C-alpha positions as a Markdown table, in Angstrom:
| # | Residue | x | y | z |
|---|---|---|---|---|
| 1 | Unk | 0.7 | -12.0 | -23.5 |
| 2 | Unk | -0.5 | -8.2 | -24.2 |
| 3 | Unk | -2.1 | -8.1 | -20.8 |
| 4 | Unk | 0.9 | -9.7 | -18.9 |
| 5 | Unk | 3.1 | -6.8 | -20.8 |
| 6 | Unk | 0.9 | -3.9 | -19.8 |
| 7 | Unk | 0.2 | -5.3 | -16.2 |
| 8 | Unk | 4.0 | -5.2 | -15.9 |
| 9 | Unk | 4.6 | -1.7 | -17.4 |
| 10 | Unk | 1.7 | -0.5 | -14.9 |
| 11 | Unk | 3.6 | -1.7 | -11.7 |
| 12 | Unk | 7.2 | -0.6 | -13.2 |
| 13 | Unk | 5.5 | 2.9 | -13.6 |
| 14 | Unk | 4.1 | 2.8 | -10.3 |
| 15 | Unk | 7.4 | 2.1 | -8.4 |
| 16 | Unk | 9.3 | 4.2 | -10.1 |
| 17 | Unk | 6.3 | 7.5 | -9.6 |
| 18 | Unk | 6.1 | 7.0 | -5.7 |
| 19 | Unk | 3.9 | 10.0 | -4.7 |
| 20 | Unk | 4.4 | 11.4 | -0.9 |
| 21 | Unk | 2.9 | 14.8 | 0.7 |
| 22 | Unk | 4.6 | 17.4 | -1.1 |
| 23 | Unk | 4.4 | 15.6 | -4.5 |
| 24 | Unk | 1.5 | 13.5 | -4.6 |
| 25 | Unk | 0.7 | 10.9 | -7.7 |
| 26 | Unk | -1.9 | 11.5 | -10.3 |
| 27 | Unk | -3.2 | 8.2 | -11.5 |
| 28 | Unk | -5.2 | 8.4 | -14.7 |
| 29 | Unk | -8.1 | 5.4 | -15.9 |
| 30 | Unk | -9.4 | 5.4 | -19.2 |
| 31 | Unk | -12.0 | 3.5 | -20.2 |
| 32 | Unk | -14.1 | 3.4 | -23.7 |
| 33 | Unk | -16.1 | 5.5 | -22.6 |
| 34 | Unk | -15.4 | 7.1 | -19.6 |
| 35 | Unk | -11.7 | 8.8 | -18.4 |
| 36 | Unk | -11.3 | 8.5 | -14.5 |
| 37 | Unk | -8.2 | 10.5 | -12.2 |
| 38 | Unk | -7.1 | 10.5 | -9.0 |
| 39 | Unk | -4.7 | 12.1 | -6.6 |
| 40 | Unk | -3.2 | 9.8 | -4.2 |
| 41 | Unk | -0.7 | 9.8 | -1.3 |
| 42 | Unk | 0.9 | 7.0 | -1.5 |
| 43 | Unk | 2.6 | 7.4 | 1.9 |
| 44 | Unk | -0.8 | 7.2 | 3.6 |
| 45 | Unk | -2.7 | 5.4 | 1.0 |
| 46 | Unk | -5.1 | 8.2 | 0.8 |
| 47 | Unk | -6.8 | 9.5 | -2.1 |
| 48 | Unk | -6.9 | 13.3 | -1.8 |
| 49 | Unk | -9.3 | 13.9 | -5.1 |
| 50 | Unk | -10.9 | 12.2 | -7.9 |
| 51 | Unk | -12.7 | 13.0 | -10.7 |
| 52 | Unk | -14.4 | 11.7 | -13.6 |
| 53 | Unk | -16.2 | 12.2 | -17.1 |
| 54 | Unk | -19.3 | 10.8 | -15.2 |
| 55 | Unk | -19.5 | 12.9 | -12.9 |
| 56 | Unk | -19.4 | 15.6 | -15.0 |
| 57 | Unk | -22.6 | 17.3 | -16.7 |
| 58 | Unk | -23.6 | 15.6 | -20.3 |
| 59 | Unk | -21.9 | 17.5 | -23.2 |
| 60 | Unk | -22.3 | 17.0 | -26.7 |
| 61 | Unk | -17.6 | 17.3 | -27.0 |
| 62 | Unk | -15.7 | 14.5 | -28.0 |
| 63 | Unk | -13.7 | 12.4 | -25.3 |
| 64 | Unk | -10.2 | 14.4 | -25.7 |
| 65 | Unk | -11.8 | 17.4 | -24.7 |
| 66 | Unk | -13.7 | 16.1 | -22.2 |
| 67 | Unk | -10.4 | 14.9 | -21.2 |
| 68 | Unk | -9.0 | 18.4 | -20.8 |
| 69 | Unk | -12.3 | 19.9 | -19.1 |
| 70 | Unk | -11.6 | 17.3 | -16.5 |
| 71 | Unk | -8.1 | 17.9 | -16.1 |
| 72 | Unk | -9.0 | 21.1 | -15.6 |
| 73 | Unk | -11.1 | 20.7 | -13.1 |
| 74 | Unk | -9.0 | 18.6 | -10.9 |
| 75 | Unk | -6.4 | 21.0 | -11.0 |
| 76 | Unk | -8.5 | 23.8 | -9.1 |
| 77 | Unk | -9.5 | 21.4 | -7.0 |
| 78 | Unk | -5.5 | 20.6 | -6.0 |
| 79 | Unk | -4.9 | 24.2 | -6.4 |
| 80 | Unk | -7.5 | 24.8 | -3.6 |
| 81 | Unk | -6.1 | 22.1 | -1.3 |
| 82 | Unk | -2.3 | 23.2 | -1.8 |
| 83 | Unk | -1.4 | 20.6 | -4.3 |
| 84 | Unk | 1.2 | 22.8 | -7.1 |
| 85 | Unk | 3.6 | 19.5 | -7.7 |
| 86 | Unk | 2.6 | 16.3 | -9.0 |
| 87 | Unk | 4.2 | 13.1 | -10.1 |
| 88 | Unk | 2.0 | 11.6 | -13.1 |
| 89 | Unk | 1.3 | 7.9 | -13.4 |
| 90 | Unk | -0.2 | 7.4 | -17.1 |
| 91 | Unk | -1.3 | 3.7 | -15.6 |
| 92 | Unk | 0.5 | 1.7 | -18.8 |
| 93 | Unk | -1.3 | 4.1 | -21.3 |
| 94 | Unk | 0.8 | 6.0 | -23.9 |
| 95 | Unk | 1.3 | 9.6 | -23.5 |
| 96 | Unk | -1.2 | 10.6 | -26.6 |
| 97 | Unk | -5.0 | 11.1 | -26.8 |
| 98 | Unk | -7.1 | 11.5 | -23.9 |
| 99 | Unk | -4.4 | 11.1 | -21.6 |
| 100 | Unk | -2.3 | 14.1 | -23.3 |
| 101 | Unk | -5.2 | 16.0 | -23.0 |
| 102 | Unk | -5.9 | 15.6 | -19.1 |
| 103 | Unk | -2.2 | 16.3 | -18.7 |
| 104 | Unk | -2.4 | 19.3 | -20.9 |
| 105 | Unk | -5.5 | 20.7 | -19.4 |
| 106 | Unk | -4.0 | 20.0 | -15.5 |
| 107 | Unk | -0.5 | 22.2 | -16.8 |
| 108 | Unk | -3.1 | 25.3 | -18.2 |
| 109 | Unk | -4.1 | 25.1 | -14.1 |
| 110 | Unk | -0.3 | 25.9 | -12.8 |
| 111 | Unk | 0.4 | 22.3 | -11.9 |
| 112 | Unk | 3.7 | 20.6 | -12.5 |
| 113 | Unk | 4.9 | 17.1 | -13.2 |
């Protein structure tokens, strides 16, 4: 029943956040270990970035702030491609934790959603 609810929240979310050109979506995956975000056009079906905790170097810092480093780090990435304006799919996840953090550490870059 819980996974029927969140698979149906996740495609709500994702119907409602359409990302095109000028606002692209920012889809964020988090998984126990591991947080995992990517840019997409959803006109084109194109991913225009990605990153991830595991592709980042190994730091002894808990998983909300490597959850900010990586927002970060995404948002020069879209800063350097042209990407200011976002739409942000949490992906059924609530708005706390890790997920705050990402979206907290892609606003200290200049990007809105």
């Amino acid at each position: 029943m819980n996974l029927l609810r969140k698979k149906k929240t996740r495609n709500k979310n994702k119907n409602k956040n359409k990302g095109n050109l000028k606002r692209p979506r920012i889809s964020v995956f988090r998984s126990n270990k591991h947080i995992y975000v990517q840019i997409i056009d959803d006109v084109n079906h194109q991913t225009l970035l990605s990153s991830s905790s595991k592709k980042t170097p190994k730091l002894k810092i808990t998983k909300t702030k490597m959850a900010s480093k990586i927002g970060m780090i995404l948002g020069e990435k879209a800063k350097q491609i042209g990407i200011y304006k976002l739409v942000f799919d949490r992906n059924g996840y609530l708005y706390h934790g890790r997920v705050k953090a990402l979206a907290e550490g892609l606003r200290k870059t200049g990007l809105k959603f």
